[in-house]
Short mmCIF file of C-alpha atoms in Angstrom, two decimals:
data_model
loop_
_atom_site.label_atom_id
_atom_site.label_comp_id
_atom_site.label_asym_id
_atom_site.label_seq_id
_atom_site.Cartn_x
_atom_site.Cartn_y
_atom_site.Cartn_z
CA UNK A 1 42.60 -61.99 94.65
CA UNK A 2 45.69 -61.64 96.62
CA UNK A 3 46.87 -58.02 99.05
CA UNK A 4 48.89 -56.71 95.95
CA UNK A 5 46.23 -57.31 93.22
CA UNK A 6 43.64 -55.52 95.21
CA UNK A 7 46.22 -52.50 95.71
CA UNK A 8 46.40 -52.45 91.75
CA UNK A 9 42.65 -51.95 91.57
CA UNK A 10 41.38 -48.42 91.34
CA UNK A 11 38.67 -46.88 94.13
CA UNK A 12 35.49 -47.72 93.31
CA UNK A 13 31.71 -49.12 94.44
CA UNK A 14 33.32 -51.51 96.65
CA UNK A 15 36.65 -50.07 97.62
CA UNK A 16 38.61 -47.50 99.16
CA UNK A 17 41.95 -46.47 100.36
CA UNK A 18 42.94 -44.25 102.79
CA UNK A 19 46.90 -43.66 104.22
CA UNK A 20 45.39 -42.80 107.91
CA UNK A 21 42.29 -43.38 109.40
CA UNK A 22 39.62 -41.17 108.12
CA UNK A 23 38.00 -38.41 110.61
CA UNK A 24 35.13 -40.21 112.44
CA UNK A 25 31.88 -38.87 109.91
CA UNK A 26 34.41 -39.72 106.70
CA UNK A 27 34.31 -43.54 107.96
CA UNK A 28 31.00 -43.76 109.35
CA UNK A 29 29.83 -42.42 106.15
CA UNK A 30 31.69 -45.04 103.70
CA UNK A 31 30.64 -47.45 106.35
CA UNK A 32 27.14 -46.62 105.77
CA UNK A 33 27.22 -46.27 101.95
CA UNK A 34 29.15 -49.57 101.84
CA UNK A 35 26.20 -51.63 103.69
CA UNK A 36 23.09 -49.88 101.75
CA UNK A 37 24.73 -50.96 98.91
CA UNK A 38 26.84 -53.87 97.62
CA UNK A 39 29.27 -54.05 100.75
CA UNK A 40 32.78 -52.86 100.34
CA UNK A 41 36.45 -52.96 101.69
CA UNK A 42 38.27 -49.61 103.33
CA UNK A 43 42.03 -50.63 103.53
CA UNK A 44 43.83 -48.03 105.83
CA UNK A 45 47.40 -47.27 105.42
CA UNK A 46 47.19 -47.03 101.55
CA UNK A 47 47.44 -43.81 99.62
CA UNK A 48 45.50 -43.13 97.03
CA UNK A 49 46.90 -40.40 94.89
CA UNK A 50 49.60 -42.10 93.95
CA UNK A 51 49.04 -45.12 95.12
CA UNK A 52 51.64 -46.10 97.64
CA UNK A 53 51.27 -48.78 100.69
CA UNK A 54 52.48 -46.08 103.55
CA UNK A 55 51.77 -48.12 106.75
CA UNK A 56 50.55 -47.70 110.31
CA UNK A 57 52.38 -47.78 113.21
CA UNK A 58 52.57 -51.66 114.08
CA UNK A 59 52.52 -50.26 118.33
CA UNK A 60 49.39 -48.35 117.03
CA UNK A 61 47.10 -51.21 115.44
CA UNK A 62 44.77 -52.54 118.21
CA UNK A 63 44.21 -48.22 119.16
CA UNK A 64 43.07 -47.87 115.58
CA UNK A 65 41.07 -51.41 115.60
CA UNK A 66 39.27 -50.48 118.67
CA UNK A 67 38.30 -46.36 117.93
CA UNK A 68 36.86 -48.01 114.43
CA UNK A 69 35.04 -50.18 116.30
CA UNK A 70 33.37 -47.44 118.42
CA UNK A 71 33.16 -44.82 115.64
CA UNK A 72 30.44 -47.35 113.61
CA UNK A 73 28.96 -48.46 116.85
CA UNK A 74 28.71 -45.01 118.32
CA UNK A 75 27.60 -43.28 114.45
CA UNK A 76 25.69 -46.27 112.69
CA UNK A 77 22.31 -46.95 112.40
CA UNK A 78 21.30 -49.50 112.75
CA UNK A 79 24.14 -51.54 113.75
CA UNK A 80 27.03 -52.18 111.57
CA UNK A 81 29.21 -55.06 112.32
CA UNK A 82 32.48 -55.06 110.54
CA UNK A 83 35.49 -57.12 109.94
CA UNK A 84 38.84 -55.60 111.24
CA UNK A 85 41.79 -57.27 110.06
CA UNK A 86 45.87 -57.12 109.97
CA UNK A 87 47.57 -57.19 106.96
CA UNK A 88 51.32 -56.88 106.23
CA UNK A 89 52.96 -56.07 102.85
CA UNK A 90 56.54 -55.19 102.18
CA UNK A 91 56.99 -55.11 105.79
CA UNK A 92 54.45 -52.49 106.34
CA UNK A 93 51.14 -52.94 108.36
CA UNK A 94 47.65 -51.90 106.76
CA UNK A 95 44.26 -52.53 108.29
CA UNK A 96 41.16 -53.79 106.45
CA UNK A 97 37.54 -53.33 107.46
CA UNK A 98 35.46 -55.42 105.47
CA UNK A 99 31.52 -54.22 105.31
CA UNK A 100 28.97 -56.69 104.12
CA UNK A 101 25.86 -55.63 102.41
CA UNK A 102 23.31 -54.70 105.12
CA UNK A 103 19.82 -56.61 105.55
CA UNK A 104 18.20 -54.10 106.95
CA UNK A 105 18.92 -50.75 105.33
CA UNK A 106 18.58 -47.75 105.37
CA UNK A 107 21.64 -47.03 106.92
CA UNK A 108 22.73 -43.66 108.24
CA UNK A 109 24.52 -41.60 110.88
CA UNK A 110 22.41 -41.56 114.17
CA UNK A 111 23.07 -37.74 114.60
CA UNK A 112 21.56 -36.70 111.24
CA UNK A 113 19.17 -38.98 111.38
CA UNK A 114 17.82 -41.24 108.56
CA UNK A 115 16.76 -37.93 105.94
CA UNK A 116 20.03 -36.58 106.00
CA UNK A 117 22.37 -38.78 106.88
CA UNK A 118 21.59 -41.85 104.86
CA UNK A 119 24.88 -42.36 102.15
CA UNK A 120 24.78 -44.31 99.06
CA UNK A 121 28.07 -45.81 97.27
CA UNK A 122 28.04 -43.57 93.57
CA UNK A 123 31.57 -44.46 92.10
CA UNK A 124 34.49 -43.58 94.36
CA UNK A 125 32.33 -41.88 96.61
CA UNK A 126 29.92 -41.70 99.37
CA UNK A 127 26.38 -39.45 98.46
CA UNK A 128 23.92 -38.36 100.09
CA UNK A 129 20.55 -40.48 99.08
CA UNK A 130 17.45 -38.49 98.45
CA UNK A 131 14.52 -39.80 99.45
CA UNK A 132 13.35 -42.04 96.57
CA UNK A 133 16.80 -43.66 97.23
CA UNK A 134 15.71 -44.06 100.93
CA UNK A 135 12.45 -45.01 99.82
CA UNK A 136 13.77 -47.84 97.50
CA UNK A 137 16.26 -48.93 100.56
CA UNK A 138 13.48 -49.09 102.50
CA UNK A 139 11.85 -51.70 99.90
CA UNK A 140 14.57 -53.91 99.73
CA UNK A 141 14.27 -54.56 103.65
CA UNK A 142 10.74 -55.26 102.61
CA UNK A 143 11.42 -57.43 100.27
CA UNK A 144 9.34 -55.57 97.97
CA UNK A 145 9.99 -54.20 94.39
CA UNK A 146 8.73 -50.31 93.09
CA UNK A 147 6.61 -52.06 90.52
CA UNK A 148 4.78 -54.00 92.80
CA UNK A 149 3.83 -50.88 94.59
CA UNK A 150 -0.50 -50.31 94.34
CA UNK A 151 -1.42 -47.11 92.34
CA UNK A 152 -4.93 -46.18 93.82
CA UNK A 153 -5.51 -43.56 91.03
CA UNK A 154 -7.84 -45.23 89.23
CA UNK A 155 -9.66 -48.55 89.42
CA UNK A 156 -8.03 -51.73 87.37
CA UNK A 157 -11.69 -51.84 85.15
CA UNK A 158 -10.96 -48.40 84.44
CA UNK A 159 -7.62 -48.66 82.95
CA UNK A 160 -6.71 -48.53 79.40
CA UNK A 161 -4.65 -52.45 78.84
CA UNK A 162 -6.66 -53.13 75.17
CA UNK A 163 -2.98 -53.57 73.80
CA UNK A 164 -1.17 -54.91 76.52
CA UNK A 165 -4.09 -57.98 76.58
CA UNK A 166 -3.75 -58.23 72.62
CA UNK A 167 -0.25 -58.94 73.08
CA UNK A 168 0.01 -60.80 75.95
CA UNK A 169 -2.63 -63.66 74.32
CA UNK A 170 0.01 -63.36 70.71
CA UNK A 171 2.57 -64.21 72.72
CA UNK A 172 1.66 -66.33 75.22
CA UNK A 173 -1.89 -68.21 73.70
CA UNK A 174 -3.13 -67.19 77.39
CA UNK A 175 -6.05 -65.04 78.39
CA UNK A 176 -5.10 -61.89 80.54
CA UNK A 177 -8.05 -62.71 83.01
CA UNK A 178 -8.79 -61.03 85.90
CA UNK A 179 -8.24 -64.19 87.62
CA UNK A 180 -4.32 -63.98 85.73
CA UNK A 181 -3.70 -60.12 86.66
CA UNK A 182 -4.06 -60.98 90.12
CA UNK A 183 -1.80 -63.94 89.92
CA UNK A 184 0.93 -62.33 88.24
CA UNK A 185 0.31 -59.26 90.77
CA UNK A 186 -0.46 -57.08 88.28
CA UNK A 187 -3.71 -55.90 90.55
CA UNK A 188 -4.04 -56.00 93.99
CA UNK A 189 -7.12 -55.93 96.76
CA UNK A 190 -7.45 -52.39 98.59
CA UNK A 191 -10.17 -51.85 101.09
CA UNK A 192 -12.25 -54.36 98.51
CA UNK A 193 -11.17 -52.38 95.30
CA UNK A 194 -8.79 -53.55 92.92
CA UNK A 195 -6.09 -51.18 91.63
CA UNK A 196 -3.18 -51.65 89.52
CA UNK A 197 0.11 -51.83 90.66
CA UNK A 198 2.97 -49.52 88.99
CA UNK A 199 3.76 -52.67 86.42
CA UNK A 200 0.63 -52.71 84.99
CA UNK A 201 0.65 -48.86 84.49
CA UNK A 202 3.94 -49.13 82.81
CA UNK A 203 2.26 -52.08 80.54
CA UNK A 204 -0.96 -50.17 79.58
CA UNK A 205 -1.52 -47.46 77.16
CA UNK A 206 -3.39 -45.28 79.83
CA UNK A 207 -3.37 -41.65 80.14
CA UNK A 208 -2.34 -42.23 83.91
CA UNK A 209 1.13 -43.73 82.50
CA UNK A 210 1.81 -40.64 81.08
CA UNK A 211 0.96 -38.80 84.09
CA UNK A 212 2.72 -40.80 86.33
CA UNK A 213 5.55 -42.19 84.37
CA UNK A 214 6.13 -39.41 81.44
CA UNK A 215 10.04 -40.24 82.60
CA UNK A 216 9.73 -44.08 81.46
CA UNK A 217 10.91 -44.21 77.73
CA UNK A 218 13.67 -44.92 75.57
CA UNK A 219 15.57 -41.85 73.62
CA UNK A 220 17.43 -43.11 70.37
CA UNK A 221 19.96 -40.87 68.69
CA UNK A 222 22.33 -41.23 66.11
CA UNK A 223 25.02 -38.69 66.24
CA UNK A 224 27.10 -37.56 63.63
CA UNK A 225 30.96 -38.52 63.96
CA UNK A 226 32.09 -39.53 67.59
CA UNK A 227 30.58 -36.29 69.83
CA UNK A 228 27.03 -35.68 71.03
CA UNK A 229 27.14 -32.03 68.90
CA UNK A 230 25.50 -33.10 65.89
CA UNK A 231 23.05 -35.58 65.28
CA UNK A 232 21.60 -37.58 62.11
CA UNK A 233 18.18 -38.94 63.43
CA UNK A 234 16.90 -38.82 67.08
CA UNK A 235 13.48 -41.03 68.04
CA UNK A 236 11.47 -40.66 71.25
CA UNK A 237 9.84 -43.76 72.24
CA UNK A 238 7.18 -43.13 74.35
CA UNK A 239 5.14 -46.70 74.09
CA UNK A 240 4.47 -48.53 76.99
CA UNK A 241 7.03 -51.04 78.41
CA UNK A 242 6.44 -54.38 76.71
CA UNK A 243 7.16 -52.74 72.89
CA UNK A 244 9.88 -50.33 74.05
CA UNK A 245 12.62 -52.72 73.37
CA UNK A 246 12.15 -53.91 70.10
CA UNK A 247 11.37 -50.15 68.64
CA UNK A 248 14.88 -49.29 70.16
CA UNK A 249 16.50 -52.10 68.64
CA UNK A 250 14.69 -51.69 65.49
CA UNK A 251 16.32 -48.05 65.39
CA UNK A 252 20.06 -49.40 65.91
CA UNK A 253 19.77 -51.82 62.79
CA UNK A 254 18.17 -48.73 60.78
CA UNK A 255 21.86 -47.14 61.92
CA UNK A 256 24.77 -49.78 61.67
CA UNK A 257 26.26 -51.48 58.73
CA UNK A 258 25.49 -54.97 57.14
CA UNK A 259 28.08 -56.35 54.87
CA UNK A 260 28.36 -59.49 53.04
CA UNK A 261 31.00 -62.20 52.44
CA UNK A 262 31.66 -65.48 50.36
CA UNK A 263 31.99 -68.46 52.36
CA UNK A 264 32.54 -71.59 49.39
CA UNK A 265 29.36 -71.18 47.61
CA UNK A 266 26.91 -69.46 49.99
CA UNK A 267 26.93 -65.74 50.90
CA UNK A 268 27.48 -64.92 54.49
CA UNK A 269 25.73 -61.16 55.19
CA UNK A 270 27.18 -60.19 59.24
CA UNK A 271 26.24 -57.14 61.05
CA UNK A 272 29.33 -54.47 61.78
CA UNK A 273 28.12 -54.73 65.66
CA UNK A 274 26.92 -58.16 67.85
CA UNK A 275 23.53 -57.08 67.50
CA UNK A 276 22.03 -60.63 69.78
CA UNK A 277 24.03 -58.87 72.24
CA UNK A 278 22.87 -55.49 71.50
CA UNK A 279 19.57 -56.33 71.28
CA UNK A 280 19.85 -58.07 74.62
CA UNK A 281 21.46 -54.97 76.29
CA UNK A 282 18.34 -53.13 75.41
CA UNK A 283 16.11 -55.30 76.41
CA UNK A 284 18.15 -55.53 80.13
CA UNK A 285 17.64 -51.58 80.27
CA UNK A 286 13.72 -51.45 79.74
CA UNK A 287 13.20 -54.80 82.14
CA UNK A 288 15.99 -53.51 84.56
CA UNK A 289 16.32 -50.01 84.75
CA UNK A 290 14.95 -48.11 88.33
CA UNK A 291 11.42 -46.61 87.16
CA UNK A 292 11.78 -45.22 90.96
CA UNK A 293 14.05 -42.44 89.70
CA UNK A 294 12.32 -39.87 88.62
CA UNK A 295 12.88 -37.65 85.49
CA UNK A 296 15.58 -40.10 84.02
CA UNK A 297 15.11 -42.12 80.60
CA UNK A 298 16.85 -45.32 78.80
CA UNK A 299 19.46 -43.67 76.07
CA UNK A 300 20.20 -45.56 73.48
CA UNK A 301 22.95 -43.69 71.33
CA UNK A 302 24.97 -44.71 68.33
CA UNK A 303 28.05 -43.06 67.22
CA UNK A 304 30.54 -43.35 64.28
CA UNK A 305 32.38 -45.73 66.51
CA UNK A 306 29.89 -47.69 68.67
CA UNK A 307 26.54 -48.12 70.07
CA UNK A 308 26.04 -47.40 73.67
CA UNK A 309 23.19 -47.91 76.04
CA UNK A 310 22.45 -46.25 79.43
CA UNK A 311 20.07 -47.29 81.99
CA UNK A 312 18.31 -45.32 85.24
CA UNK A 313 19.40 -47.35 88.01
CA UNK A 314 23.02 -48.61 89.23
CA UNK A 315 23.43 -52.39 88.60
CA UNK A 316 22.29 -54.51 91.56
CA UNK A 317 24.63 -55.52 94.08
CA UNK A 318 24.64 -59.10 93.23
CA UNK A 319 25.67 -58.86 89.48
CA UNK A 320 29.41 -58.87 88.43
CA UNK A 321 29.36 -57.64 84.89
CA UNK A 322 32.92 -58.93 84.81
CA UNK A 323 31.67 -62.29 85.25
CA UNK A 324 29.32 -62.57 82.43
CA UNK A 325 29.37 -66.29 81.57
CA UNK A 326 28.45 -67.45 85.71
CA UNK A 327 24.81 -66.93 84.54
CA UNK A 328 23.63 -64.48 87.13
CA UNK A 329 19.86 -63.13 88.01
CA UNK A 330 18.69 -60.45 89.74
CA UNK A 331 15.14 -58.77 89.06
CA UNK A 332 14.87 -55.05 90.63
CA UNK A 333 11.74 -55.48 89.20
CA UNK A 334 10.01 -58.30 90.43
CA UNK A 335 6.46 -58.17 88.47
CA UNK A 336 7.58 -57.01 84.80
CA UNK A 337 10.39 -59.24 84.75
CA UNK A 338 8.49 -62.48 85.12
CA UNK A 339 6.04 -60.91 82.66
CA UNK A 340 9.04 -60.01 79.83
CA UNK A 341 9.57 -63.71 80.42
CA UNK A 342 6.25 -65.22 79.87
CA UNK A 343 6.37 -62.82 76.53
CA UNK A 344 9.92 -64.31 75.17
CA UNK A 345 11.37 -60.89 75.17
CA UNK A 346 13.82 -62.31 77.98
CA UNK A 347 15.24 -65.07 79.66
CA UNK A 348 14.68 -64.66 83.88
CA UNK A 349 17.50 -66.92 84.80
CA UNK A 350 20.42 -65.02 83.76
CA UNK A 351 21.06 -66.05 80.51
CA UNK A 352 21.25 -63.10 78.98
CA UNK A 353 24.41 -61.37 80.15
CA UNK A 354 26.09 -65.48 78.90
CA UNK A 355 24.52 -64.79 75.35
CA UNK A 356 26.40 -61.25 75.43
CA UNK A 357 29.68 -62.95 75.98
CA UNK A 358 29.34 -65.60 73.41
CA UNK A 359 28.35 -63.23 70.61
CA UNK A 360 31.44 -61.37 71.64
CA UNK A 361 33.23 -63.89 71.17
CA UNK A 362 32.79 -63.90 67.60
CA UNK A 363 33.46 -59.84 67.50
CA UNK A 364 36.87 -59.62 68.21
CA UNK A 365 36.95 -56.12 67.11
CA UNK A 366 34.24 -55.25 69.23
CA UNK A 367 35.16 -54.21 72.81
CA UNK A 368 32.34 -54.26 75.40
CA UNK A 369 32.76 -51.36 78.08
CA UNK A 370 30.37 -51.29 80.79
CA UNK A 371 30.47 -48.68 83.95
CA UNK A 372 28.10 -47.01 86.50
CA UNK A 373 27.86 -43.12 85.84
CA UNK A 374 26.36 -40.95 88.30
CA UNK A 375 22.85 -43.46 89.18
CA UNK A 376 22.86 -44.94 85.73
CA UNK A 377 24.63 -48.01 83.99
CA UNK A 378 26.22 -48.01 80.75
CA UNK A 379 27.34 -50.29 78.33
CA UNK A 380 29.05 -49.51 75.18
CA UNK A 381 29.93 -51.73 72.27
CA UNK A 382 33.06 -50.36 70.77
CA UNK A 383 34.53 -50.82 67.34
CA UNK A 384 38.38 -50.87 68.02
CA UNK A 385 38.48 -50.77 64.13
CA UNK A 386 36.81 -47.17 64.11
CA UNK A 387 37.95 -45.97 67.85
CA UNK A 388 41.90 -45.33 67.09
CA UNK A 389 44.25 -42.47 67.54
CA UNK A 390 40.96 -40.01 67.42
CA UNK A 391 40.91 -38.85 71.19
CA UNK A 392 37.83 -36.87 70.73
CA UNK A 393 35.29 -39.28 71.66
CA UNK A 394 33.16 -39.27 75.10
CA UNK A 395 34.36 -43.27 75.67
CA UNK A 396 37.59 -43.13 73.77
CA UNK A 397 41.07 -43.61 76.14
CA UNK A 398 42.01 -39.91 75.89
CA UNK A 399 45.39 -39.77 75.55
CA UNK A 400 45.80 -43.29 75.83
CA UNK A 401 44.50 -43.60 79.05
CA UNK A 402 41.23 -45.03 79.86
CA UNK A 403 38.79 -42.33 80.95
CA UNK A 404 35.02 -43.70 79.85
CA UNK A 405 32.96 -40.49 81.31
CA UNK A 406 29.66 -41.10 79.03
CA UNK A 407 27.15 -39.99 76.63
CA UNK A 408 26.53 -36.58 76.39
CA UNK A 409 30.17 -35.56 77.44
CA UNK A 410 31.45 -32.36 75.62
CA UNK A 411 35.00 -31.58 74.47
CA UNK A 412 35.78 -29.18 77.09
CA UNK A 413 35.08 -31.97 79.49
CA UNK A 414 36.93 -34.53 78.25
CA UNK A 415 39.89 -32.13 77.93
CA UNK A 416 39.19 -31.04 81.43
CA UNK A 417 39.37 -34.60 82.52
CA UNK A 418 42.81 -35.08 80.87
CA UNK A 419 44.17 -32.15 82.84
CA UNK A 420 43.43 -33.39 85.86
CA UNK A 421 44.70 -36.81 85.50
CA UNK A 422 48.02 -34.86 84.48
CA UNK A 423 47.84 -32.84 87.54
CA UNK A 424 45.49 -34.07 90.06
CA UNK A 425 46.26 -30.40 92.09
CA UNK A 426 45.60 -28.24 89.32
CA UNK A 427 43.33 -24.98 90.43
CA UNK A 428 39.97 -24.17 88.18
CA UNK A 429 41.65 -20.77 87.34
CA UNK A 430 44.62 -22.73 85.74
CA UNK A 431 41.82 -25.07 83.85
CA UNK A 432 40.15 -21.89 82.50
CA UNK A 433 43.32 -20.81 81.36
CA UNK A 434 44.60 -23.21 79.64
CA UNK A 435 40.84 -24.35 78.07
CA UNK A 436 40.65 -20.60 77.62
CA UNK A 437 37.23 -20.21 79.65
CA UNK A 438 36.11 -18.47 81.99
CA UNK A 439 36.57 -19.23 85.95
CA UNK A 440 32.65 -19.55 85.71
CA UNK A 441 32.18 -22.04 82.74
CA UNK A 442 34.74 -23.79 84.54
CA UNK A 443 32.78 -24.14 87.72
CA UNK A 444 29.87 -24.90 85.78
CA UNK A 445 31.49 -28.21 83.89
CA UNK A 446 33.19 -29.04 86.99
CA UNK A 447 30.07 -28.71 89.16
CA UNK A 448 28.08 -31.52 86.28
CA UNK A 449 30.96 -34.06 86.27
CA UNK A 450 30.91 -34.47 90.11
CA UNK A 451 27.16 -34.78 89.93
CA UNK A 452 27.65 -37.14 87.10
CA UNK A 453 30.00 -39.18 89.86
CA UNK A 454 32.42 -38.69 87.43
CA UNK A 455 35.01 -35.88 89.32
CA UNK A 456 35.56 -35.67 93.00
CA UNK A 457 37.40 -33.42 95.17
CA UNK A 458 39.67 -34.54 98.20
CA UNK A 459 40.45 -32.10 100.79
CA UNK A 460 40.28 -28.45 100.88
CA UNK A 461 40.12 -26.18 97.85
CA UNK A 462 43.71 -24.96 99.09
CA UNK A 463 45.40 -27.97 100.12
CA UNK A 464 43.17 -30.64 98.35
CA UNK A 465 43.06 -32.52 95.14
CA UNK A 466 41.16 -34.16 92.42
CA UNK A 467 40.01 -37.64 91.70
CA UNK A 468 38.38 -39.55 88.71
CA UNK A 469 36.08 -42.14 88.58
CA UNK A 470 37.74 -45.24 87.54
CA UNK A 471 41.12 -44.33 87.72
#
């Protein structure tokens, strides 16, 4: 990707733009989010609202090389070694610092310390992580996944896994042994006690998953038209892990059309939505999804216009949703994936996001949208055929411009949004006005889309302005 295709691309996980170089916490801050997460590129001498290549000072370069160089040695921990380069386009001299993704996070600003000045990369911006964030940083420079974490609750003889065995011998002719829970770390040796690790509380049927894990299900709606306001059915599924799937993709085909055609003699029934790809989506969101966040669930949602799953968890560094067909892998969870693979319910070397694409291909009316909201990732299946000239719907282009902000987005919001991209300066008092709310409902919407990572604010509240996620 060449200087001027990258300038076309909007802020995001792995990029930002700034016309001058950013006060010294500003940088050390997207220098920290950048390496605890997938790595990133600042470009300085860019703005950003509107985008417009402004320039540095050409006699000023190797000052501003040298005080970034000391602002992420003299603010990172632990050390931070960037790339500094010189770029020129239309005559005009940028710098870009390239951060790679760090091996031994958590980062964060020496002066705060690692509690509160660790940063993650949510959207277009830098947040502070809490500390199951820092927790699960601190697991990665382990090496270690959440699931493979020991639970010393309750001994593994005491544990309820009567189903989880039944099924695992259906599917797989094997025995769930002792001998075969320890192999597949399902149970692990403490102080000469074996315990069960978080995977094997998420497989069993246990009271202690319940207590533990209430968080780890899958809701299912299906709402009424194209808003979350009404719905037709809802379902709660609240099994463990290894069924959750399947029940949520047994709910979709209860909700979509199947129609029929003639092909010569036969009869050819097709489903309105990809539903291999559908079903594979789900599946990704139960094996995938961050059971280290707390309090947040798999939504599966279905709408007049398309179906739309959201997962706990942003997508791991390594996976490029844009580049479905490479055939990537990456397990956050490191014990139930290889177990979803020994049961057939998926396939651990990355041929799932492949069998999305090639179902697509035979849905041409069927656009796949897929973004990171807030800590979550969401992918929506979208039938152009149903999605036109409505501009009412949380993932429809609102007025033809393409704002996705999510599930569970109200009217007020989306028409918020819209404002905003016409004005990125407007004041809340002139959004109440014109939505004809109060200052105080404003605040409130405003304050859930920027800790949704959808809406940001640049600058002061005088002198500052807005930004949206993706655009």
């Amino acid at each position: 990707m060449n200087i001027q295709e990258i300038l076309n691309q909007p802020e995001g996980r792995r990029l930002e733009f700034k016309a001058e170089l950013p006060e010294h916490s500003d940088l050390a801050k997207t220098m920290i989010a950048f390496a605890n997460d997938a790595g990133g590129d600042l470009y300085i001498g860019v703005a950003d609202e509107p985008r417009k290549v402004v320039g540095l000072d050409e006699d000023k370069l190797m000052a501003i090389e040298e005080k970034i160089s000391n602002i992420i040695f003299d603010r990172c921990y632990p050390a931070i070694l960037p790339e500094i380069k010189f770029i020129s386009e239309d005559n005009k001299h940028l710098i870009q610092v390239t951060v790679f993704r760090g091996s031994t996070p958590p980062y964060y600003l020496k002066d705060k310390g690692k509690l509160q000045g660790t940063f993650i990369r949510v959207g277009s911006t830098n947040r502070l992580a809490d500390e199951s964030i820092i927790s699960e940083l601190e697991r990665r420079k382990r090496n270690i996944s959440f699931d493979s974490e020991v639970i010393p609750d309750k001994p593994v003889n005491d544990l309820n896994i009567d189903n989880f065995k039944t099924m695992f011998k259906e599917k797989t002719g094997e025995e769930l042994s002792d001998q075969a829970l320890r192999k597949l770390d399902l149970v692990k040796d403490m102080q000469g006690a074996e315990y069960p690790t978080n995977a094997l509380i998420l497989f069993s049927d246990d009271p202690l998953r319940n207590s533990l894990f209430h968080y780890a299900k899958v809701e299912c709606a299906r709402f009424k038209g194209v808003t979350t306001e009404d719905f037709i059915d809802q379902k709660s599924i609240t099994t463990n892990i290894a069924t959750q799937a399947e029940e949520a993709y047994n709910f979709v085909l209860r909700h979509i059309n199947k129609g029929a055609t003639v092909e010569g003699v036969y009869t050819v029934s097709r489903w309105e939505y990809p539903v291999k790809a559908i079903r594979e989506a789900i599946r990704n969101a139960v094996v995938h999804r961050d059971y280290s966040l707390t309090g947040k669930d798999v939504k599966v949602a279905i709408y007049d216009d398309m179906v739309e799953i959201t997962s706990p968890g942003l997508l791991p560094p390594s996976i490029d949703y844009a580049a479905m067909e490479s055939r990537q892998s990456d397990a956050r969870n490191k014990v139930i994936a290889p177990i979803f693979k020994r049961l057939g319910i998926i396939d651990q070397w990355g041929n799932g996001l492949k069998l999305i694409a090639d179902e697509l291909k035979e849905y041409p009316n069927i656009k796949l949208r897929w973004k990171e909201i807030g800590l979550s990732f969401q992918v929506q299946f979208v039938n152009m055929n149903l999605n036109s000239n409505t501009g009412t719907h949380s993932g429809i282009d609102v007025g033809n411009v393409g704002i996705d902000v999510g599930v569970g987005t109200s009217n007020n919001e989306i028409l918020l949004i819209e404002l905003i991209r016409q004005n990125s300066k407007i004041t809340v008092k002139e959004i109440a006005d014109t939505l004809k709310l109060s200052k105080r409902q404003c605040e409130r919407i405003i304050a859930d889309l920027k800790h949704r990572g959808i809406l940001s604010r640049k600058g002061t509240n005088r002198t500052g302005y807005w930004t949206i996620a993706g655009l």
